[in-house]
mmCIF file of C-alpha atoms and ligand atoms in Angstrom:
data_model
loop_
_atom_site.group_PDB
_atom_site.id
_atom_site.type_symbol
_atom_site.label_atom_id
_atom_site.label_comp_id
_atom_site.label_asym_id
_atom_site.label_seq_id
_atom_site.Cartn_x
_atom_site.Cartn_y
_atom_site.Cartn_z
ATOM 1 C CA UNK A 9 -14.404 27.163 -18.009
ATOM 2 C CA UNK A 10 -11.250 28.676 -16.542
ATOM 3 C CA UNK A 11 -8.075 26.802 -17.424
ATOM 4 C CA UNK A 12 -4.948 27.113 -15.274
ATOM 5 C CA UNK A 13 -1.562 25.510 -15.741
ATOM 6 C CA UNK A 14 0.085 27.123 -12.737
ATOM 7 C CA UNK A 15 -0.529 26.266 -9.100
ATOM 8 C CA UNK A 16 -0.512 29.896 -7.931
ATOM 9 C CA UNK A 17 -3.183 30.924 -10.465
ATOM 10 C CA UNK A 18 -5.338 27.992 -9.419
ATOM 11 C CA UNK A 19 -5.030 28.610 -5.682
ATOM 12 C CA UNK A 20 -5.555 32.367 -6.206
ATOM 13 C CA UNK A 21 -8.823 31.876 -8.056
ATOM 14 C CA UNK A 22 -10.076 29.195 -5.666
ATOM 15 C CA UNK A 23 -9.300 31.449 -2.700
ATOM 16 C CA UNK A 24 -11.468 34.137 -4.300
ATOM 17 C CA UNK A 25 -14.323 31.647 -4.649
ATOM 18 C CA UNK A 26 -13.909 30.538 -1.062
ATOM 19 C CA UNK A 27 -13.986 34.146 0.164
ATOM 20 C CA UNK A 28 -17.357 34.454 -1.551
ATOM 21 C CA UNK A 29 -18.563 31.575 0.637
ATOM 22 C CA UNK A 30 -18.746 29.134 -2.283
ATOM 23 C CA UNK A 31 -18.404 25.394 -1.722
ATOM 24 C CA UNK A 32 -15.556 23.851 -3.726
ATOM 25 C CA UNK A 33 -15.750 20.345 -5.230
ATOM 26 C CA UNK A 34 -12.836 18.556 -6.878
ATOM 27 C CA UNK A 35 -12.586 15.747 -9.438
ATOM 28 C CA UNK A 36 -8.969 14.647 -10.078
ATOM 29 C CA UNK A 37 -8.383 12.695 -13.306
ATOM 30 C CA UNK A 38 -5.665 11.561 -15.668
ATOM 31 C CA UNK A 39 -7.625 12.727 -18.704
ATOM 32 C CA UNK A 40 -8.792 10.670 -21.708
ATOM 33 C CA UNK A 41 -12.168 11.463 -20.230
ATOM 34 C CA UNK A 42 -15.260 9.298 -20.608
ATOM 35 C CA UNK A 43 -18.784 9.183 -19.178
ATOM 36 C CA UNK A 44 -17.438 7.796 -15.865
ATOM 37 C CA UNK A 45 -15.444 10.972 -15.273
ATOM 38 C CA UNK A 46 -18.333 13.156 -16.413
ATOM 39 C CA UNK A 47 -20.712 11.458 -13.974
ATOM 40 C CA UNK A 48 -18.345 12.545 -11.174
ATOM 41 C CA UNK A 49 -18.360 16.105 -12.556
ATOM 42 C CA UNK A 50 -22.175 16.054 -12.587
ATOM 43 C CA UNK A 51 -22.382 14.743 -9.015
ATOM 44 C CA UNK A 52 -19.888 17.415 -7.976
ATOM 45 C CA UNK A 53 -21.960 20.136 -9.634
ATOM 46 C CA UNK A 54 -25.052 18.969 -7.757
ATOM 47 C CA UNK A 55 -23.303 19.049 -4.376
ATOM 48 C CA UNK A 56 -20.962 22.051 -4.720
ATOM 49 C CA UNK A 57 -20.981 25.629 -6.066
ATOM 50 C CA UNK A 58 -17.657 25.395 -7.925
ATOM 51 C CA UNK A 59 -16.420 22.295 -9.727
ATOM 52 C CA UNK A 60 -12.670 21.951 -10.188
ATOM 53 C CA UNK A 61 -11.276 19.165 -12.379
ATOM 54 C CA UNK A 62 -7.613 18.318 -12.798
ATOM 55 C CA UNK A 63 -6.004 16.443 -15.654
ATOM 56 C CA UNK A 64 -2.561 15.162 -14.822
ATOM 57 C CA UNK A 65 -1.025 11.875 -15.881
ATOM 58 C CA UNK A 66 1.040 11.289 -12.775
ATOM 59 C CA UNK A 67 4.352 9.608 -13.590
ATOM 60 C CA UNK A 68 5.003 8.490 -10.003
ATOM 61 C CA UNK A 69 2.051 6.117 -9.889
ATOM 62 C CA UNK A 70 3.038 4.086 -12.955
ATOM 63 C CA UNK A 71 5.108 1.088 -11.985
ATOM 64 C CA UNK A 72 5.211 0.097 -15.675
ATOM 65 C CA UNK A 73 6.926 2.713 -17.848
ATOM 66 C CA UNK A 74 5.318 1.471 -21.080
ATOM 67 C CA UNK A 75 1.863 1.836 -19.462
ATOM 68 C CA UNK A 76 2.754 5.481 -18.748
ATOM 69 C CA UNK A 77 4.094 6.026 -22.267
ATOM 70 C CA UNK A 78 0.974 4.470 -23.799
ATOM 71 C CA UNK A 79 -1.491 6.262 -21.533
ATOM 72 C CA UNK A 80 -4.022 7.884 -23.901
ATOM 73 C CA UNK A 81 -4.144 11.664 -24.213
ATOM 74 C CA UNK A 82 -7.167 13.420 -25.740
ATOM 75 C CA UNK A 83 -6.833 16.867 -24.227
ATOM 76 C CA UNK A 84 -8.847 18.837 -26.827
ATOM 77 C CA UNK A 85 -11.763 16.441 -26.536
ATOM 78 C CA UNK A 86 -11.439 16.385 -22.733
ATOM 79 C CA UNK A 87 -11.770 20.170 -22.632
ATOM 80 C CA UNK A 88 -14.875 20.016 -24.833
ATOM 81 C CA UNK A 89 -16.437 17.400 -22.577
ATOM 82 C CA UNK A 90 -15.671 19.450 -19.462
ATOM 83 C CA UNK A 91 -17.053 22.586 -21.100
ATOM 84 C CA UNK A 92 -20.247 20.744 -22.054
ATOM 85 C CA UNK A 93 -20.560 19.451 -18.475
ATOM 86 C CA UNK A 94 -20.137 23.076 -17.269
ATOM 87 C CA UNK A 95 -17.058 22.369 -15.214
ATOM 88 C CA UNK A 96 -15.877 25.683 -13.722
ATOM 89 C CA UNK A 97 -12.109 25.256 -13.423
ATOM 90 C CA UNK A 98 -9.650 22.928 -15.147
ATOM 91 C CA UNK A 99 -6.212 22.564 -13.568
ATOM 92 C CA UNK A 100 -3.811 21.276 -16.199
ATOM 93 C CA UNK A 101 -0.293 21.270 -14.751
ATOM 94 C CA UNK A 102 2.947 20.125 -16.388
ATOM 95 C CA UNK A 103 5.075 17.524 -14.618
ATOM 96 C CA UNK A 104 7.628 20.087 -13.368
ATOM 97 C CA UNK A 105 4.865 22.272 -11.964
ATOM 98 C CA UNK A 106 3.724 19.386 -9.764
ATOM 99 C CA UNK A 107 7.200 18.052 -8.944
ATOM 100 C CA UNK A 108 9.620 21.022 -9.072
ATOM 101 C CA UNK A 109 12.034 19.217 -6.772
ATOM 102 C CA UNK A 110 11.863 15.837 -8.465
ATOM 103 C CA UNK A 111 9.793 12.743 -7.850
ATOM 104 C CA UNK A 112 11.079 11.762 -4.424
ATOM 105 C CA UNK A 113 8.255 11.258 -1.951
ATOM 106 C CA UNK A 114 9.615 12.672 1.291
ATOM 107 C CA UNK A 115 6.597 12.181 3.505
ATOM 108 C CA UNK A 116 5.392 8.748 2.498
ATOM 109 C CA UNK A 117 2.385 7.526 4.438
ATOM 110 C CA UNK A 118 2.343 3.892 5.508
ATOM 111 C CA UNK A 119 -1.062 2.555 4.477
ATOM 112 C CA UNK A 120 -0.175 -0.863 5.873
ATOM 113 C CA UNK A 121 -2.133 -3.899 4.723
ATOM 114 C CA UNK A 122 -4.408 -1.908 2.410
ATOM 115 C CA UNK A 123 -1.509 -0.883 0.165
ATOM 116 C CA UNK A 124 0.225 -4.262 0.173
ATOM 117 C CA UNK A 125 -2.520 -6.437 -1.305
ATOM 118 C CA UNK A 126 -4.257 -6.777 -4.705
ATOM 119 C CA UNK A 127 -3.311 -3.672 -6.746
ATOM 120 C CA UNK A 128 -0.614 -2.830 -4.196
ATOM 121 C CA UNK A 129 0.956 -6.252 -4.638
ATOM 122 C CA UNK A 130 0.647 -6.338 -8.426
ATOM 123 C CA UNK A 131 1.725 -2.729 -8.966
ATOM 124 C CA UNK A 132 4.498 -2.005 -6.451
ATOM 125 C CA UNK A 133 4.760 1.697 -5.659
ATOM 126 C CA UNK A 134 1.481 2.529 -7.382
ATOM 127 C CA UNK A 135 -0.420 3.605 -4.285
ATOM 128 C CA UNK A 136 2.492 5.617 -2.889
ATOM 129 C CA UNK A 137 2.645 7.561 -6.151
ATOM 130 C CA UNK A 138 -1.125 7.970 -6.282
ATOM 131 C CA UNK A 139 -1.293 9.170 -2.654
ATOM 132 C CA UNK A 140 1.642 11.528 -3.313
ATOM 133 C CA UNK A 141 -0.123 13.277 -6.184
ATOM 134 C CA UNK A 142 -3.555 13.299 -4.521
ATOM 135 C CA UNK A 143 -2.028 14.946 -1.447
ATOM 136 C CA UNK A 144 -0.336 17.629 -3.581
ATOM 137 C CA UNK A 145 -3.593 18.212 -5.483
ATOM 138 C CA UNK A 146 -5.653 18.397 -2.277
ATOM 139 C CA UNK A 147 -3.281 20.989 -0.836
ATOM 140 C CA UNK A 148 -3.633 23.063 -4.003
ATOM 141 C CA UNK A 149 -7.420 22.861 -4.371
ATOM 142 C CA UNK A 150 -8.395 22.399 -0.689
ATOM 143 C CA UNK A 151 -11.843 21.197 -1.712
ATOM 144 C CA UNK A 152 -14.802 20.842 0.621
ATOM 145 C CA UNK A 153 -15.602 17.638 -1.245
ATOM 146 C CA UNK A 154 -13.475 15.258 -3.262
ATOM 147 C CA UNK A 155 -15.173 13.010 -5.848
ATOM 148 C CA UNK A 156 -13.694 9.654 -6.822
ATOM 149 C CA UNK A 157 -15.019 6.541 -8.545
ATOM 150 C CA UNK A 158 -15.860 3.151 -7.090
ATOM 151 C CA UNK A 159 -14.198 1.745 -10.226
ATOM 152 C CA UNK A 160 -10.849 2.147 -8.440
ATOM 153 C CA UNK A 161 -12.084 0.501 -5.266
ATOM 154 C CA UNK A 162 -8.810 0.097 -3.391
ATOM 155 C CA UNK A 163 -7.740 3.608 -4.437
ATOM 156 C CA UNK A 164 -10.746 5.273 -2.800
ATOM 157 C CA UNK A 165 -10.153 3.317 0.436
ATOM 158 C CA UNK A 166 -6.539 4.513 0.460
ATOM 159 C CA UNK A 167 -7.538 8.122 -0.251
ATOM 160 C CA UNK A 168 -9.997 7.931 2.671
ATOM 161 C CA UNK A 169 -7.021 6.852 4.845
ATOM 162 C CA UNK A 170 -4.878 9.660 3.441
ATOM 163 C CA UNK A 171 -7.532 12.252 4.363
ATOM 164 C CA UNK A 172 -7.773 10.788 7.857
ATOM 165 C CA UNK A 173 -4.035 10.456 8.478
ATOM 166 C CA UNK A 174 -3.257 13.955 7.210
ATOM 167 C CA UNK A 175 -6.331 15.374 8.974
ATOM 168 C CA UNK A 176 -7.433 17.094 5.761
ATOM 169 C CA UNK A 177 -10.720 18.966 5.772
ATOM 170 C CA UNK A 178 -12.284 17.343 2.749
ATOM 171 C CA UNK A 179 -15.143 14.895 2.463
ATOM 172 C CA UNK A 180 -14.653 11.970 0.094
ATOM 173 C CA UNK A 181 -17.681 11.177 -2.081
ATOM 174 C CA UNK A 182 -17.531 7.910 -4.041
ATOM 175 C CA UNK A 183 -19.437 7.749 -7.348
ATOM 176 C CA UNK A 184 -20.853 4.526 -8.799
ATOM 177 C CA UNK A 185 -19.006 2.840 -11.679
ATOM 178 C CA UNK A 186 -20.336 3.884 -15.086
ATOM 179 C CA UNK A 187 -20.462 1.020 -17.568
ATOM 180 C CA UNK A 188 -20.797 0.534 -21.299
ATOM 181 C CA UNK A 189 -24.123 -0.946 -22.485
ATOM 182 C CA UNK A 190 -22.703 -4.472 -22.360
ATOM 183 C CA UNK A 191 -21.408 -3.991 -18.795
ATOM 184 C CA UNK A 192 -17.721 -3.227 -19.375
ATOM 185 C CA UNK A 193 -16.592 -0.637 -16.824
ATOM 186 C CA UNK A 194 -15.599 2.547 -18.618
ATOM 187 C CA UNK A 195 -11.865 3.151 -18.505
ATOM 188 C CA UNK A 196 -9.420 5.374 -20.341
ATOM 189 C CA UNK A 197 -7.508 2.191 -21.158
ATOM 190 C CA UNK A 198 -10.464 0.649 -23.050
ATOM 191 C CA UNK A 199 -9.475 2.558 -26.221
ATOM 192 C CA UNK A 200 -6.354 0.397 -26.357
ATOM 193 C CA UNK A 201 -8.423 -2.812 -26.733
ATOM 194 C CA UNK A 202 -8.586 -4.220 -30.271
ATOM 195 C CA UNK A 203 -11.941 -5.556 -31.498
ATOM 196 C CA UNK A 204 -11.389 -9.119 -30.289
ATOM 197 C CA UNK A 205 -10.131 -7.975 -26.880
ATOM 198 C CA UNK A 206 -13.025 -5.541 -26.509
ATOM 199 C CA UNK A 207 -15.444 -8.414 -27.095
ATOM 200 C CA UNK A 208 -13.712 -10.571 -24.500
ATOM 201 C CA UNK A 209 -13.598 -7.740 -21.966
ATOM 202 C CA UNK A 210 -17.351 -8.062 -21.351
ATOM 203 C CA UNK A 211 -16.605 -11.319 -19.506
ATOM 204 C CA UNK A 212 -15.115 -9.340 -16.603
ATOM 205 C CA UNK A 213 -18.399 -7.717 -15.594
ATOM 206 C CA UNK A 214 -20.354 -10.879 -16.491
ATOM 207 C CA UNK A 215 -18.198 -12.841 -14.050
ATOM 208 C CA UNK A 216 -18.727 -10.207 -11.358
ATOM 209 C CA UNK A 217 -22.504 -10.302 -11.928
ATOM 210 C CA UNK A 218 -22.539 -14.101 -11.719
ATOM 211 C CA UNK A 219 -20.543 -13.856 -8.507
ATOM 212 C CA UNK A 220 -23.114 -11.470 -7.073
ATOM 213 C CA UNK A 221 -25.911 -13.899 -8.001
ATOM 214 C CA UNK A 222 -23.977 -16.851 -6.533
ATOM 215 C CA UNK A 223 -23.647 -15.121 -3.140
ATOM 216 C CA UNK A 224 -27.399 -15.514 -2.706
ATOM 217 C CA UNK A 225 -27.176 -19.293 -3.050
ATOM 218 C CA UNK A 226 -27.001 -20.648 0.505
ATOM 219 C CA UNK A 227 -25.210 -23.860 -0.473
ATOM 220 C CA UNK A 228 -22.170 -22.140 -1.950
ATOM 221 C CA UNK A 229 -19.319 -20.983 0.292
ATOM 222 C CA UNK A 230 -17.372 -17.789 -0.365
ATOM 223 C CA UNK A 231 -14.304 -19.880 -1.246
ATOM 224 C CA UNK A 232 -16.318 -21.862 -3.802
ATOM 225 C CA UNK A 233 -17.803 -18.725 -5.328
ATOM 226 C CA UNK A 234 -14.386 -17.066 -5.571
ATOM 227 C CA UNK A 235 -12.936 -20.158 -7.218
ATOM 228 C CA UNK A 236 -15.940 -20.235 -9.546
ATOM 229 C CA UNK A 237 -15.083 -16.725 -10.707
ATOM 230 C CA UNK A 238 -11.457 -17.662 -11.365
ATOM 231 C CA UNK A 239 -12.532 -20.779 -13.275
ATOM 232 C CA UNK A 240 -15.047 -18.839 -15.353
ATOM 233 C CA UNK A 241 -12.433 -16.275 -16.405
ATOM 234 C CA UNK A 242 -9.867 -19.000 -17.103
ATOM 235 C CA UNK A 243 -12.230 -20.496 -19.685
ATOM 236 C CA UNK A 244 -11.582 -17.580 -22.007
ATOM 237 C CA UNK A 245 -8.384 -17.909 -23.943
ATOM 238 C CA UNK A 246 -7.060 -14.383 -24.117
ATOM 239 C CA UNK A 247 -7.991 -13.416 -20.568
ATOM 240 C CA UNK A 248 -5.080 -13.588 -18.153
ATOM 241 C CA UNK A 249 -6.380 -13.182 -14.607
ATOM 242 C CA UNK A 250 -4.072 -11.500 -12.097
ATOM 243 C CA UNK A 251 -6.552 -11.878 -9.247
ATOM 244 C CA UNK A 252 -10.221 -12.483 -8.613
ATOM 245 C CA UNK A 253 -11.011 -12.059 -4.937
ATOM 246 C CA UNK A 254 -13.970 -11.696 -2.636
ATOM 247 C CA UNK A 255 -13.037 -9.447 0.266
ATOM 248 C CA UNK A 256 -14.495 -7.433 3.134
ATOM 249 C CA UNK A 257 -15.726 -4.243 1.453
ATOM 250 C CA UNK A 258 -14.310 -1.962 4.165
ATOM 251 C CA UNK A 259 -10.976 -3.556 5.042
ATOM 252 C CA UNK A 260 -10.296 -5.701 1.937
ATOM 253 C CA UNK A 261 -9.346 -8.515 4.316
ATOM 254 C CA UNK A 262 -10.260 -12.092 3.341
ATOM 255 C CA UNK A 263 -13.741 -13.152 4.437
ATOM 256 C CA UNK A 264 -15.517 -16.315 5.476
ATOM 257 C CA UNK A 265 -18.909 -15.018 6.470
ATOM 258 C CA UNK A 266 -21.536 -13.941 3.929
ATOM 259 C CA UNK A 267 -22.978 -11.553 6.526
ATOM 260 C CA UNK A 268 -19.965 -9.280 6.150
ATOM 261 C CA UNK A 269 -20.153 -6.493 3.588
ATOM 262 C CA UNK A 270 -18.562 -8.087 0.526
ATOM 263 C CA UNK A 271 -16.869 -6.837 -2.625
ATOM 264 C CA UNK A 272 -15.476 -8.874 -5.525
ATOM 265 C CA UNK A 273 -12.374 -7.340 -7.113
ATOM 266 C CA UNK A 274 -10.516 -8.418 -10.185
ATOM 267 C CA UNK A 275 -7.598 -7.444 -12.422
ATOM 268 C CA UNK A 276 -7.051 -9.080 -15.790
ATOM 269 C CA UNK A 277 -4.919 -8.572 -18.850
ATOM 270 C CA UNK A 278 -6.561 -8.787 -22.260
ATOM 271 C CA UNK A 279 -4.541 -8.189 -25.417
ATOM 272 C CA UNK A 280 -1.779 -6.555 -23.369
ATOM 273 C CA UNK A 281 -4.169 -4.119 -21.667
ATOM 274 C CA UNK A 282 -4.589 -4.319 -17.894
ATOM 275 C CA UNK A 283 -8.174 -3.807 -16.718
ATOM 276 C CA UNK A 284 -9.644 -3.711 -13.211
ATOM 277 C CA UNK A 285 -13.232 -3.916 -12.032
ATOM 278 C CA UNK A 286 -15.197 -4.677 -8.882
ATOM 279 C CA UNK A 287 -18.738 -5.169 -7.625
ATOM 280 C CA UNK A 288 -20.368 -4.889 -4.212
ATOM 281 C CA UNK A 289 -22.041 -8.246 -3.584
ATOM 282 C CA UNK A 290 -24.588 -7.621 -0.846
HETATM 283 P P1 AMP B 7 -8.543 8.212 -13.860
HETATM 284 O O1 AMP B 7 -8.575 9.301 -14.865
HETATM 285 O O2 AMP B 7 -8.652 6.836 -14.461
HETATM 286 O O3 AMP B 7 -7.443 8.339 -12.852
HETATM 287 O O4 AMP B 7 -9.879 8.364 -13.034
HETATM 288 C C1 AMP B 7 -10.234 9.580 -12.417
HETATM 289 C C2 AMP B 7 -11.397 9.333 -11.505
HETATM 290 O O5 AMP B 7 -12.498 8.822 -12.275
HETATM 291 C C3 AMP B 7 -11.098 8.273 -10.430
HETATM 292 O O6 AMP B 7 -11.688 8.690 -9.214
HETATM 293 C C4 AMP B 7 -11.757 7.036 -10.972
HETATM 294 O O7 AMP B 7 -12.144 6.127 -9.985
HETATM 295 C C5 AMP B 7 -12.963 7.632 -11.683
HETATM 296 N N1 AMP B 7 -13.458 6.708 -12.701
HETATM 297 C C6 AMP B 7 -12.724 6.061 -13.646
HETATM 298 N N2 AMP B 7 -13.511 5.258 -14.375
HETATM 299 C C7 AMP B 7 -14.774 5.374 -13.880
HETATM 300 C C8 AMP B 7 -16.034 4.792 -14.205
HETATM 301 N N3 AMP B 7 -16.164 3.894 -15.179
HETATM 302 N N4 AMP B 7 -17.114 5.164 -13.472
HETATM 303 C C9 AMP B 7 -16.988 6.072 -12.467
HETATM 304 N N5 AMP B 7 -15.834 6.656 -12.112
HETATM 305 C C10 AMP B 7 -14.741 6.319 -12.803
#
């Protein structure tokens, strides 16, 4: 695996690949890699000739400084995992390589409603920072295909908007959420859960699964099912629910009709660790 810290080395090498007619795929990450990330690398390898991964913990997307400070870093292990997965290129920039002129986002895109709700409401500025870094990364790598996880549901909808609004020539491919055996969605933040919190965390995916089952019951309305999810989570002392919502899977607008494409999305705090998850319901 080639490892580059500098933008010009990365673009130079990728240009060479492109001149050879090779199809470039890109998997951006913040490191502390797990099987969820590696599944994206594997999908990328199947669909593209060259797989580029980036590891960059982007300061501008953290609205909570302590979350940024505590973000896990396992770079040696990450490199081993990427090597084993036969990733071709790792882009590993420093903060000043990505933001030589400071953090100011001069060309902010207005994502409207999509960026104001759920994660956008709970983490002000998060999506602007995320879109800022994804745009910089896409201009560096210029991939034919970009691979992102369904785990960050609202994020992939916003990135799809970013690609559209900036008229970028990349196709977004969304990979399914990889889960632990008990159903907990894999996340770099899971390592920060203590034993008791880790045990409780299984209730997130259990609640989502029960919600999915409840949708098939004709007598229950969407409002009742959504409330049922909130009530179920509230039963567990130690789980602090920020939101549990059933929304239209394409627009994330509130829904009334079960015939719409539905997604349940939730964010909770357990033992001081913020976790998000979601499930398509129909
Ligand atoms: P992160 O390093 O958390 O920023 O994630 C990098 C990419 O991996 C994003 O596109 C995430 O949506 C994706 N990802 C994170 N966790 C999972 C998971 N459990 N399954 C699949 N993809 C994931």
